[in-house]
Amino acid sequence: MSRTVGVMGCGWLGLPLAEKLLKSGYKVRGTTTSTSKVEQLELAGIKGFKIQLHENAIAGDITNFLSGLDTLIINVPPGLRGNSGSNYVSKINLLLNEIQKAAVKNIVFVSSTSVYGSAEGEITEDTILRPETESGKQLAQSEALFQKENNLNTAIVRFGGLIGRDRHPVNHLAGKKGLKNGDALVNLIHLEDCIQMLITIVQKRYWRTIFNGVYPLHPTKRAYYTNEALKRGLPPPEFESSSSKRNKKLIISKNYLIKLNALYTSIIS
């Protein structure tokens, strides 16, 4: 069995993931869309490739990147905010064709809890997908592309809101007034937990499984963001008073409980 792992998309999550895989004894290849980032990867001991996914073609040496990989982690977000008309599914379908040609068998596809849409109550991996955003819809379609390929061992990871390092929503909410949905539950996950989860899946070879990646504690937005703002010396956000029972989305992972118990190592701060 090859110990070579490819990380497609070495950005905010992908780069520290690739670095941790390297420290864990794997040979690691990584992709980026810029020449300068390729050099950064090489300096870190990661074999770097400049590769860009387009709707009609893949730019870069995708053949050599995929050749001989034991596992490919696909961490390429749709990037469909605003009025983007990009067809993410077409890009992923082209990548899937190259994966089949290269005979890579083990896939970890990084998705999002946005595939559940605005469903409320307890959300598990068995919850019916009802995406509402364009990004969520195309992620759900992309998941299905891999799930229907019986010759692939695909693990799908649906992360909640990613936080950590220089990324935290409280920085944008601090001091704002009249915010809605203060009683909604927080569904977040720390960067370090994302990395630990993905590496555990690769190490334990938990293929053909779907995981929700969300920290198991779910305070209300009002309580959580007030506390986080005060910890950082920021003015806390103010939420409208509400006794609504709506927006009680609680995302959990029954597959964590079965396979990845005690996975979480970081607090959501």
CSV table of C-alpha atoms in Angstrom, one decimal:
chain,number,residue,atom,x,y,z
A,1,MET,CA,0.0,0.0,0.0
A,2,SER,CA,1.3,3.4,-1.0
A,3,ARG,CA,1.8,6.0,1.7
A,4,THR,CA,1.3,8.9,-0.7
A,5,VAL,CA,-1.6,11.3,-0.1
A,6,GLY,CA,-2.6,14.1,-2.4
A,7,VAL,CA,-4.3,17.2,-1.1
A,8,MET,CA,-6.2,19.0,-3.8
A,9,GLY,CA,-6.5,22.6,-2.6
A,10,CYS,CA,-3.7,23.7,-0.2
A,11,GLY,CA,-5.4,26.8,1.2
A,12,TRP,CA,-6.5,27.7,4.7
A,13,LEU,CA,-7.4,24.1,5.6
A,14,GLY,CA,-5.4,22.2,3.0
A,15,LEU,CA,-1.9,23.5,3.7
A,16,PRO,CA,-1.8,22.8,7.5
A,17,LEU,CA,-3.5,19.4,6.7
A,18,ALA,CA,-0.8,18.6,4.2
A,19,GLU,CA,1.9,19.6,6.7
A,20,LYS,CA,0.4,17.5,9.4
A,21,LEU,CA,0.1,14.5,7.1
A,22,LEU,CA,3.8,14.9,6.3
A,23,LYS,CA,4.7,14.9,10.0
A,24,SER,CA,2.6,11.8,10.4
A,25,GLY,CA,4.9,9.9,8.0
A,26,TYR,CA,3.0,10.2,4.7
A,27,LYS,CA,4.5,11.4,1.4
A,28,VAL,CA,2.4,14.3,0.4
A,29,ARG,CA,1.5,16.1,-2.8
A,30,GLY,CA,-0.4,19.3,-2.9
A,31,THR,CA,-2.1,21.5,-5.5
A,32,THR,CA,-2.4,25.2,-5.6
A,33,THR,CA,-3.4,27.8,-8.3
A,34,SER,CA,-0.4,30.0,-7.9
A,35,THR,CA,3.3,29.6,-8.8
A,36,SER,CA,4.5,31.3,-5.6
A,37,LYS,CA,2.4,28.8,-3.5
A,38,VAL,CA,4.0,25.9,-5.3
A,39,GLU,CA,7.4,27.1,-4.0
A,40,GLN,CA,5.9,27.4,-0.5
A,41,LEU,CA,4.8,23.8,-0.7
A,42,GLU,CA,8.2,22.6,-1.9
A,43,LEU,CA,9.9,24.4,1.0
A,44,ALA,CA,7.6,22.6,3.4
A,45,GLY,CA,8.6,19.2,1.9
A,46,ILE,CA,5.3,18.8,0.0
A,47,LYS,CA,5.5,18.0,-3.7
A,48,GLY,CA,3.7,21.0,-5.2
A,49,PHE,CA,1.6,21.2,-8.4
A,50,LYS,CA,0.0,24.2,-10.0
A,51,ILE,CA,-3.4,22.9,-11.1
A,52,GLN,CA,-6.6,24.7,-11.9
A,53,LEU,CA,-10.0,23.2,-12.4
A,54,HIS,CA,-12.1,24.7,-15.1
A,55,GLU,CA,-15.5,23.7,-16.5
A,56,ASN,CA,-14.1,22.3,-19.7
A,57,ALA,CA,-10.5,21.4,-18.9
A,58,ILE,CA,-8.0,21.0,-16.1
A,59,ALA,CA,-4.9,23.2,-16.4
A,60,GLY,CA,-1.7,21.7,-15.0
A,61,ASP,CA,-0.1,18.3,-14.7
A,62,ILE,CA,-3.0,16.4,-13.2
A,63,THR,CA,-1.7,13.1,-14.5
A,64,ASN,CA,1.5,13.2,-12.5
A,65,PHE,CA,-0.2,14.6,-9.5
A,66,LEU,CA,-2.6,11.7,-9.3
A,67,SER,CA,-0.2,8.9,-10.4
A,68,GLY,CA,0.4,6.4,-7.6
A,69,LEU,CA,-1.7,8.1,-5.0
A,70,ASP,CA,-3.1,5.9,-2.3
A,71,THR,CA,-5.6,8.6,-1.2
A,72,LEU,CA,-6.8,11.9,-2.6
A,73,ILE,CA,-8.3,14.5,-0.3
A,74,ILE,CA,-10.4,16.9,-2.4
A,75,ASN,CA,-10.6,20.3,-0.6
A,76,VAL,CA,-11.8,22.6,-3.4
A,77,PRO,CA,-14.7,24.8,-2.4
A,78,PRO,CA,-17.3,25.8,-5.0
A,79,GLY,CA,-16.6,29.5,-4.6
A,80,LEU,CA,-20.1,30.4,-5.8
A,81,ARG,CA,-20.8,33.5,-3.7
A,82,GLY,CA,-22.4,36.5,-5.3
A,83,ASN,CA,-23.4,36.2,-8.9
A,84,SER,CA,-20.9,33.6,-9.9
A,85,GLY,CA,-22.3,31.3,-12.6
A,86,SER,CA,-19.5,28.8,-12.3
A,87,ASN,CA,-20.4,25.2,-12.8
A,88,TYR,CA,-18.6,23.4,-9.9
A,89,VAL,CA,-20.2,20.1,-10.8
A,90,SER,CA,-18.6,20.1,-14.2
A,91,LYS,CA,-15.2,20.8,-12.7
A,92,ILE,CA,-15.5,17.9,-10.2
A,93,ASN,CA,-16.8,15.6,-13.0
A,94,LEU,CA,-13.6,16.3,-15.0
A,95,LEU,CA,-11.5,15.6,-11.9
A,96,LEU,CA,-13.4,12.4,-11.3
A,97,ASN,CA,-12.6,11.3,-14.9
A,98,GLU,CA,-8.9,11.8,-14.2
A,99,ILE,CA,-9.1,10.0,-10.9
A,100,GLN,CA,-10.6,7.0,-12.7
A,101,LYS,CA,-7.9,7.0,-15.4
A,102,ALA,CA,-5.2,7.2,-12.7
A,103,ALA,CA,-6.9,4.4,-10.7
A,104,VAL,CA,-6.9,6.2,-7.4
A,105,LYS,CA,-9.2,4.2,-5.2
A,106,ASN,CA,-9.5,6.1,-1.9
A,107,ILE,CA,-11.2,9.6,-1.9
A,108,VAL,CA,-12.0,12.0,0.9
A,109,PHE,CA,-14.4,14.7,-0.4
A,110,VAL,CA,-14.7,17.8,1.7
A,111,SER,CA,-18.2,19.1,1.6
A,112,SER,CA,-20.4,21.3,3.8
A,113,THR,CA,-23.4,21.2,6.0
A,114,SER,CA,-25.0,23.6,3.6
A,115,VAL,CA,-26.3,20.5,1.8
A,116,TYR,CA,-28.9,20.3,4.5
A,117,GLY,CA,-30.4,23.7,3.7
A,118,SER,CA,-32.5,25.3,6.5
A,119,ALA,CA,-33.7,22.0,8.0
A,120,GLU,CA,-34.3,22.3,11.7
A,121,GLY,CA,-34.1,19.9,14.6
A,122,GLU,CA,-31.5,17.1,14.9
A,123,ILE,CA,-29.5,16.8,11.7
A,124,THR,CA,-27.5,13.6,11.2
A,125,GLU,CA,-25.8,12.0,8.2
A,126,ASP,CA,-29.1,10.3,7.4
A,127,THR,CA,-31.1,13.6,7.1
A,128,ILE,CA,-32.5,14.2,3.6
A,129,LEU,CA,-30.5,16.8,1.7
A,130,ARG,CA,-32.4,19.9,0.8
A,131,PRO,CA,-29.8,22.5,-0.2
A,132,GLU,CA,-31.0,26.0,-0.9
A,133,THR,CA,-27.9,27.9,-1.9
A,134,GLU,CA,-26.3,27.3,-5.2
A,135,SER,CA,-23.1,26.3,-3.5
A,136,GLY,CA,-25.0,23.7,-1.4
A,137,LYS,CA,-26.9,22.4,-4.4
A,138,GLN,CA,-23.7,21.8,-6.4
A,139,LEU,CA,-21.9,20.2,-3.4
A,140,ALA,CA,-24.7,17.8,-3.1
A,141,GLN,CA,-24.5,16.9,-6.8
A,142,SER,CA,-20.8,16.5,-6.5
A,143,GLU,CA,-21.1,14.2,-3.5
A,144,ALA,CA,-23.5,12.0,-5.6
A,145,LEU,CA,-21.0,11.8,-8.4
A,146,PHE,CA,-18.5,10.0,-6.1
A,147,GLN,CA,-21.2,8.0,-4.3
A,148,LYS,CA,-22.4,6.3,-7.4
A,149,GLU,CA,-18.9,5.1,-8.4
A,150,ASN,CA,-18.7,1.6,-6.8
A,151,ASN,CA,-15.1,1.2,-7.7
A,152,LEU,CA,-14.1,4.1,-5.4
A,153,ASN,CA,-13.8,4.1,-1.6
A,154,THR,CA,-15.2,7.6,-0.9
A,155,ALA,CA,-15.5,9.2,2.5
A,156,ILE,CA,-17.6,12.4,2.5
A,157,VAL,CA,-17.0,15.0,5.2
A,158,ARG,CA,-19.6,17.8,5.7
A,159,PHE,CA,-18.0,20.5,7.8
A,160,GLY,CA,-20.0,23.1,9.7
A,161,GLY,CA,-18.7,26.7,10.1
A,162,LEU,CA,-14.9,26.5,10.1
A,163,ILE,CA,-13.1,28.7,12.6
A,164,GLY,CA,-9.5,29.0,13.9
A,165,ARG,CA,-6.3,30.9,13.5
A,166,ASP,CA,-7.3,34.2,11.8
A,167,ARG,CA,-10.9,33.1,11.0
A,168,HIS,CA,-13.7,33.7,13.5
A,169,PRO,CA,-17.2,35.2,12.8
A,170,VAL,CA,-17.1,37.2,16.0
A,171,ASN,CA,-14.7,39.6,14.4
A,172,HIS,CA,-17.4,40.6,11.9
A,173,LEU,CA,-20.2,40.6,14.4
A,174,ALA,CA,-18.6,42.6,17.2
A,175,GLY,CA,-20.5,45.7,18.1
A,176,LYS,CA,-23.4,45.1,15.7
A,177,LYS,CA,-26.9,45.7,17.0
A,178,GLY,CA,-30.3,44.3,16.2
A,179,LEU,CA,-29.0,40.9,15.0
A,180,LYS,CA,-31.6,38.2,14.5
A,181,ASN,CA,-31.7,34.6,15.5
A,182,GLY,CA,-29.9,34.9,18.8
A,183,ASP,CA,-31.5,31.7,20.0
A,184,ALA,CA,-30.2,29.7,17.0
A,185,LEU,CA,-27.7,27.1,17.9
A,186,VAL,CA,-24.0,27.4,16.9
A,187,ASN,CA,-22.7,24.7,14.6
A,188,LEU,CA,-19.0,25.3,14.2
A,189,ILE,CA,-15.7,23.3,14.1
A,190,HIS,CA,-12.1,24.4,14.8
A,191,LEU,CA,-9.4,24.0,12.1
A,192,GLU,CA,-7.4,21.7,14.3
A,193,ASP,CA,-10.4,19.3,14.7
A,194,CYS,CA,-11.0,19.4,10.9
A,195,ILE,CA,-7.4,18.3,10.4
A,196,GLN,CA,-7.5,15.6,13.1
A,197,MET,CA,-10.7,14.3,11.6
A,198,LEU,CA,-9.4,14.0,8.1
A,199,ILE,CA,-6.2,12.4,9.1
A,200,THR,CA,-8.1,9.9,11.3
A,201,ILE,CA,-10.2,8.9,8.3
A,202,VAL,CA,-7.1,8.3,6.2
A,203,GLN,CA,-5.3,6.4,8.9
A,204,LYS,CA,-8.2,4.2,10.0
A,205,ARG,CA,-9.4,3.9,6.4
A,206,TYR,CA,-13.0,4.8,7.2
A,207,TRP,CA,-14.1,4.6,3.6
A,208,ARG,CA,-17.7,4.6,2.2
A,209,THR,CA,-18.9,6.7,5.1
A,210,ILE,CA,-20.4,10.2,5.5
A,211,PHE,CA,-19.3,12.3,8.5
A,212,ASN,CA,-20.8,15.6,9.8
A,213,GLY,CA,-17.9,17.7,11.1
A,214,VAL,CA,-19.3,19.9,13.8
A,215,TYR,CA,-18.2,20.4,17.4
A,216,PRO,CA,-20.5,18.5,19.8
A,217,LEU,CA,-21.3,21.6,22.0
A,218,HIS,CA,-24.0,23.9,20.6
A,219,PRO,CA,-24.6,27.1,22.7
A,220,THR,CA,-26.9,29.7,21.4
A,221,LYS,CA,-25.5,32.4,19.1
A,222,ARG,CA,-26.3,35.1,21.7
A,223,ALA,CA,-24.4,33.3,24.5
A,224,TYR,CA,-21.5,32.1,22.3
A,225,TYR,CA,-20.7,35.3,20.5
A,226,THR,CA,-21.1,37.5,23.5
A,227,ASN,CA,-18.6,35.3,25.4
A,228,GLU,CA,-16.2,35.2,22.5
A,229,ALA,CA,-16.3,39.0,22.0
A,230,LEU,CA,-15.6,39.6,25.7
A,231,LYS,CA,-12.7,37.1,25.6
A,232,ARG,CA,-11.1,39.1,22.8
A,233,GLY,CA,-11.8,42.5,24.3
A,234,LEU,CA,-14.3,43.3,21.6
A,235,PRO,CA,-17.8,45.0,22.0
A,236,PRO,CA,-20.3,42.1,22.1
A,237,PRO,CA,-22.9,41.9,19.4
A,238,GLU,CA,-26.5,42.6,20.4
A,239,PHE,CA,-29.3,40.3,19.3
A,240,GLU,CA,-33.0,41.0,19.2
A,241,SER,CA,-35.0,39.6,22.0
A,242,SER,CA,-36.8,36.4,20.8
A,243,SER,CA,-38.5,33.4,22.3
A,244,SER,CA,-38.8,31.7,18.9
A,245,LYS,CA,-38.4,28.0,18.9
A,246,ARG,CA,-37.3,28.1,15.3
A,247,ASN,CA,-33.7,27.9,14.0
A,248,LYS,CA,-32.9,25.1,16.5
A,249,LYS,CA,-30.7,23.3,14.0
A,250,LEU,CA,-28.5,20.8,15.9
A,251,ILE,CA,-26.0,19.1,13.6
A,252,ILE,CA,-24.5,15.9,15.1
A,253,SER,CA,-22.6,13.0,13.7
A,254,LYS,CA,-23.8,9.5,14.6
A,255,ASN,CA,-20.8,8.2,12.7
A,256,TYR,CA,-18.5,10.1,15.0
A,257,LEU,CA,-20.0,8.3,17.9
A,258,ILE,CA,-19.4,5.0,16.3
A,259,LYS,CA,-16.0,5.4,14.6
A,260,LEU,CA,-14.4,8.7,15.7
A,261,ASN,CA,-15.3,8.9,19.4
A,262,ALA,CA,-13.1,11.3,21.4
A,263,LEU,CA,-11.9,12.9,18.2
A,264,TYR,CA,-12.4,16.5,19.2
A,265,THR,CA,-9.4,18.1,20.8
A,266,SER,CA,-10.1,21.9,20.4
A,267,ILE,CA,-12.7,24.1,21.9
A,268,ILE,CA,-14.7,26.2,19.5
A,269,SER,CA,-12.9,29.5,20.2
